[in-house]
XYZ file of C-alpha atoms in Angstrom:
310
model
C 9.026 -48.004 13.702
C 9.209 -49.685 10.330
C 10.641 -52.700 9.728
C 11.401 -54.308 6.720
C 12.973 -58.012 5.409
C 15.623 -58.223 2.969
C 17.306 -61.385 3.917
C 15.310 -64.071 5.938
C 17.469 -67.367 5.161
C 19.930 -68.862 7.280
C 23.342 -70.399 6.878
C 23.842 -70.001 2.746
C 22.151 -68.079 0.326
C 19.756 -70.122 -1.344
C 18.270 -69.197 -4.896
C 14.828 -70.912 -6.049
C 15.988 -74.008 -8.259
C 14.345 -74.823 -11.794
C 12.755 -77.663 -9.770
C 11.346 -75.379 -7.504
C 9.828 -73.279 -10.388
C 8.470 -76.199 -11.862
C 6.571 -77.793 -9.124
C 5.610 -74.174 -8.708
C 3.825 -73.782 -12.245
C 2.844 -77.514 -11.782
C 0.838 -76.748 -8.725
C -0.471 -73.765 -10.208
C -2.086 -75.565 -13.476
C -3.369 -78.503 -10.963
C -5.393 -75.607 -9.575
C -6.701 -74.172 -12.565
C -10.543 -75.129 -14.216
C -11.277 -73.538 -17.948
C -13.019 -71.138 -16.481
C -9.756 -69.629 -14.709
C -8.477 -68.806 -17.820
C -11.141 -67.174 -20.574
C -9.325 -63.832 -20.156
C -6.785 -61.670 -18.827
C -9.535 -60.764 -15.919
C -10.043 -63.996 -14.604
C -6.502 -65.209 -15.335
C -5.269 -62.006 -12.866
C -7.838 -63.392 -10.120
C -7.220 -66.956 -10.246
C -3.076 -65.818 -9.782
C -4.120 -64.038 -7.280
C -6.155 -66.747 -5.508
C -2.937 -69.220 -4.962
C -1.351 -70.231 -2.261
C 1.522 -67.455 -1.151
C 3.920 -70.658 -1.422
C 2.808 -70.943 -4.687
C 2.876 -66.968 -6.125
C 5.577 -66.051 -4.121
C 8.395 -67.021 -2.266
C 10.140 -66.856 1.011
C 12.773 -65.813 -0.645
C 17.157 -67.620 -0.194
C 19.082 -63.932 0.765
C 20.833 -64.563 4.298
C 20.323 -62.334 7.250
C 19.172 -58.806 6.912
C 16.586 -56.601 8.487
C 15.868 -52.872 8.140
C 14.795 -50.901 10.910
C 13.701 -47.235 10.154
C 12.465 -44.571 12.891
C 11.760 -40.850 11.881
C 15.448 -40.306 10.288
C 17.323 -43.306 12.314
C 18.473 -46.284 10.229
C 19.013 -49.196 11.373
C 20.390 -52.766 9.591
C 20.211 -55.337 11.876
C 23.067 -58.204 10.017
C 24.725 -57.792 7.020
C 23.764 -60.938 4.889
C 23.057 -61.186 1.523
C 20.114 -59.209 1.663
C 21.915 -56.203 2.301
C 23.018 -56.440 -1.258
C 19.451 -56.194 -2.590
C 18.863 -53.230 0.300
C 21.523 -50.846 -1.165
C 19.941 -51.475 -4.337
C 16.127 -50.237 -3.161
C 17.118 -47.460 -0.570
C 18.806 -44.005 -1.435
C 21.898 -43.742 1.206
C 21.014 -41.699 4.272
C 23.411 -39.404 6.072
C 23.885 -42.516 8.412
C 23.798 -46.175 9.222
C 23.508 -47.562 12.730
C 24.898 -51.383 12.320
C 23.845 -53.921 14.859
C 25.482 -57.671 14.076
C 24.130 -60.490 16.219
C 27.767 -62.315 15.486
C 30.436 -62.552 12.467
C 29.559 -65.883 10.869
C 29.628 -65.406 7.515
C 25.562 -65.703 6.580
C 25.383 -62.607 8.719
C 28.365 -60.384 6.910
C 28.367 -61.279 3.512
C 26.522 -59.061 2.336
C 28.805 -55.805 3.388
C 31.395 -56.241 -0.041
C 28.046 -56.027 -2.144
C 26.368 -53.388 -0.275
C 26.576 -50.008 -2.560
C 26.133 -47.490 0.393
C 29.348 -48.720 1.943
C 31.275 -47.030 -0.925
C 29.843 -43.700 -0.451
C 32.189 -41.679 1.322
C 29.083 -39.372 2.197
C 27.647 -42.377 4.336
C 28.505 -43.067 7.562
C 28.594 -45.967 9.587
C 28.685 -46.913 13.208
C 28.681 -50.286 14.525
C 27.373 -52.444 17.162
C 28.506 -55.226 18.271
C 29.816 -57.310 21.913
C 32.895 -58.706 20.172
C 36.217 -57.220 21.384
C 37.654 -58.046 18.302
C 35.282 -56.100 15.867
C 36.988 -54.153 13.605
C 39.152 -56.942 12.245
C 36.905 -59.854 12.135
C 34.989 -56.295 9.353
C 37.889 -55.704 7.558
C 39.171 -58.998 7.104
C 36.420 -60.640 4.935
C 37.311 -57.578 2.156
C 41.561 -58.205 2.303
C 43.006 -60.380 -0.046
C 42.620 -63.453 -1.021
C 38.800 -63.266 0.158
C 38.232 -60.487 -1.500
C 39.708 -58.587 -4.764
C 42.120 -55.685 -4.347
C 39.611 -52.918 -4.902
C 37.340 -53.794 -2.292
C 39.664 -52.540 0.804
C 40.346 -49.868 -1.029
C 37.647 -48.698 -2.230
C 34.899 -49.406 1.297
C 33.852 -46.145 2.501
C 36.594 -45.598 5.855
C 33.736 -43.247 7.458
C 33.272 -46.022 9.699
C 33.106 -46.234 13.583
C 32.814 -49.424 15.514
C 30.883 -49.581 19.300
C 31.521 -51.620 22.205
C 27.816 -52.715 23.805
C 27.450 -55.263 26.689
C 24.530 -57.362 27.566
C 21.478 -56.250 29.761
C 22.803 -52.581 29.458
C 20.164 -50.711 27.883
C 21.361 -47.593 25.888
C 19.281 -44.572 24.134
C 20.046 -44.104 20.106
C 17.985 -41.328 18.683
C 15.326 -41.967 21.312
C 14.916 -45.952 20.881
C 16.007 -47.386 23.891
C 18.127 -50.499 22.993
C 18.814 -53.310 25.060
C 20.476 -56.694 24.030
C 21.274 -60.441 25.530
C 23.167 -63.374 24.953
C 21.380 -66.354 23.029
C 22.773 -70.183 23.365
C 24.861 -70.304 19.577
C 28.317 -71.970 18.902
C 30.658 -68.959 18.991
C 28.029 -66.726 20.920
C 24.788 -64.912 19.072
C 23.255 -61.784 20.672
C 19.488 -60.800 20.427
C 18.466 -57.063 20.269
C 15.468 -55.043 21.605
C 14.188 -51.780 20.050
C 11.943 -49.935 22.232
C 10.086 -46.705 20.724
C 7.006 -44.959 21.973
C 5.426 -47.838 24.057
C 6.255 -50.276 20.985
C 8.569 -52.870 21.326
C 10.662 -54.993 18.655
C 13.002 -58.235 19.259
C 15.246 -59.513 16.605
C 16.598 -62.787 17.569
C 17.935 -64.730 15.545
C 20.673 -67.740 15.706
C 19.698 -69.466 18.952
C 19.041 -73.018 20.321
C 16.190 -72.319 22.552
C 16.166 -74.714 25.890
C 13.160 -75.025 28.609
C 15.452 -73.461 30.773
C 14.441 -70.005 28.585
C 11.316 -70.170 28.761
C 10.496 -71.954 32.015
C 11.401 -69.635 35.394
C 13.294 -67.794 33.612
C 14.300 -63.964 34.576
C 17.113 -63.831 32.287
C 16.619 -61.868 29.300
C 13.631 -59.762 30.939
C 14.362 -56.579 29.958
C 14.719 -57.598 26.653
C 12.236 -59.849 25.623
C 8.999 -59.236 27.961
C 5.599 -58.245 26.591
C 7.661 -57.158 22.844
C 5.179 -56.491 20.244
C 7.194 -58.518 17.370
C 9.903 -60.833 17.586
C 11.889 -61.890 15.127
C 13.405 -65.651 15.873
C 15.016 -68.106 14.912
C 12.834 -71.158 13.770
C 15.366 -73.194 11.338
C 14.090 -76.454 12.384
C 11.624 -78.661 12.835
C 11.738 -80.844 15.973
C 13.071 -83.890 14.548
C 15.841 -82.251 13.433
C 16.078 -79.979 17.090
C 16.937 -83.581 18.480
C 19.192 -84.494 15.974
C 21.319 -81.411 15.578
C 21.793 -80.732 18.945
C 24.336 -77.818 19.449
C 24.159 -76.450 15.746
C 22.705 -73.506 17.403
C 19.225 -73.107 16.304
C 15.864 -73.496 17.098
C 11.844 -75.341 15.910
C 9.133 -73.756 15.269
C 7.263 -75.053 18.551
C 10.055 -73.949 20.924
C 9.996 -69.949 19.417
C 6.243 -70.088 20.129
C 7.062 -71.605 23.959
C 9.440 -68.877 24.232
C 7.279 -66.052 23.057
C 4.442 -66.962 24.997
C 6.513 -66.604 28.284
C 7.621 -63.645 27.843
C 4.241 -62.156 26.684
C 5.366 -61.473 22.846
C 2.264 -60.801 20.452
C 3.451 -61.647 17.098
C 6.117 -64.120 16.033
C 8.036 -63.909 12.508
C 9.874 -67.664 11.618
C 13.280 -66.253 10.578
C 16.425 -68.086 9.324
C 14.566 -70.527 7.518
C 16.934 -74.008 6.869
C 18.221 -73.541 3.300
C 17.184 -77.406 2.072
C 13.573 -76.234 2.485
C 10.978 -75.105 -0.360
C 8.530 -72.640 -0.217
C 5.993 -75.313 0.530
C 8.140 -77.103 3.307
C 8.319 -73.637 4.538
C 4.144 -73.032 4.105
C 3.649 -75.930 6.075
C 5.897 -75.183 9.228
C 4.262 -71.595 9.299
C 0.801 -73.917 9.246
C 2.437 -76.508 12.327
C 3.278 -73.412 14.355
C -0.166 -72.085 13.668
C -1.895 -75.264 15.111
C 0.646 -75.628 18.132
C -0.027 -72.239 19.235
C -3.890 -73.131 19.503
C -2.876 -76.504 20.868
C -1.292 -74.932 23.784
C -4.573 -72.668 23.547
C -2.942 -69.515 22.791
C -4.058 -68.841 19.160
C -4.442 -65.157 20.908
C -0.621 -65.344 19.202
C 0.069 -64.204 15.382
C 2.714 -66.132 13.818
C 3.954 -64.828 10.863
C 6.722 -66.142 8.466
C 9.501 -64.031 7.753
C 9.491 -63.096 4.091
C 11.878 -60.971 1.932
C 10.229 -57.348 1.175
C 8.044 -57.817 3.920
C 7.552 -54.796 6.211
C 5.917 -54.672 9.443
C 5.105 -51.218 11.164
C 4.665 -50.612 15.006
């Protein structure tokens, strides 16, 4: 299984500001001694020698991930970063859809998405809402979206009914799914391929009560390879956003060493934070897990055209 980022923010898309660039180069020249910069050689390696927060960025697209496996395709959420998919994939012969929940950070995307105009692509949805299908077609009727946009979608489209801790076979993955603790219900999904197992869960306000005694969610999260979770906050804010749905850094590593997950990717990251507000979480979450004295954990932080292969 390969699986790739295209949208790793959460809530609103959120494009790097001038500010942002500028403290950015700022940092950059604060780094810098004369011999950095003689020539394009040493210029290349002192670039390459910042800090990824620095030369790179987390990137501000909303919820998307790409799942591939031999010819299966999966897009786990439709957010902005679909857009920015259609643009770097060629359109297979089909799309299996799986959408933790409609809010709008998670469907955005679909209007901007070029494969879903190819009549030659199909579609097949997953989802535990009864209500599906309309909740999909009405973000492209008027007024929220022009005219052409109904009219034009690709209508090769076929929507699923799944339930919760009822594992099904697609192309040979077993998949598996529960419910996560989100305003409006948010489901988390398990991929299971050749003794490799992957967990995307994102939009949930983790409790103790999920990671403490806990059977419920076994079959979905226990002894996963990666997982993908929610991490928007940091614990300050956990306390004072109660009920917005999402989670800190500290509680996704609690919850992923309970259930025996190896690596952890911080997903959803809060839209008000920078690059380097997002560098240092990834650092706190480092330290905690040693501080509980499992550094045996990797914690990774999500980032857009990252790719991850099990």
């Amino acid at each position: 299984m390969t699986i790739n980022f295209w949208g790793v923010r959460g809530s609103v898309p959120t494009p790097i500001s001038p500010q942002q660039v500028q403290s950015k180069i700022m940092a950059a020249i604060q780094r810098a001694k004369p011999s950095d910069l003689e020539n394009a050689e040493t210029r290349a390696k002192f670039v390459a020698s910042l800090p990824s927060w620095i030369f790179g960025t987390a990137g501000g697209n909303t919820a998307c991930v790409e799942l591939v496996n031999n010819d299966t395709h999966i897009i786990l959420d439709g957010g902005t970063g679909l857009r920015a998919m259609g643009k770097a994939r060629k359109c297979p012969d089909k799309y299996h859809v799986f959408l933790s929940h409609f809010h709008w950070d998670h469907i955005q995307g679909f209007p901007f998405f070029d494969h879903a105009y190819n009549p030659n692509c199909r579609f097949e949805f997953y989802t535990h809402f009864d209500h599906a299908e309309d909740y999909f077609w009405d973000q492209v009727r008027e007024p929220y979206s022009p005219p052409s946009v109904g009219k034009t979608l690709a209508r090769n489209i076929g929507f699923n009914r799944i339930y919760v801790d009822e594992e099904f076979e697609l192309d040979g993955i077993k998949v598996n799914s529960h419910k996560m603790r989100h305003p409006g219900d948010a489901f988390a999904f398990s991929f299971e391929y050749d003794g490799k197992k992957f967990v995307y869960a994102t939009d949930v306000e983790l409790k103790t009560t999920d990671y403490q005694n806990s059977t419920d969610g076994e079959g979905v999260f226990r002894n996963a390879d990666v997982i993908v979770i929610d991490s928007q906050y940091t614990v300050e804010e956990v306390y004072r956003k109660e009920n917005w749905g999402h989670s800190s850094f500290c509680y996704a590593i609690d919850f992923a060493v309970y259930w025996g997950i190896k690596k952890v990717y911080l997903f959803h990251h809060e839209p008000a934070y920078d690059d380097k507000k997002l560098n240092s979480i990834l650092e706190a979450a480092r330290w905690y897990a040693q501080y509980i004295n499992h550094s045996d954990i990797e914690v990774y932080l999500a980032k857009e055209s990252q790719e991850i292969v099990l």
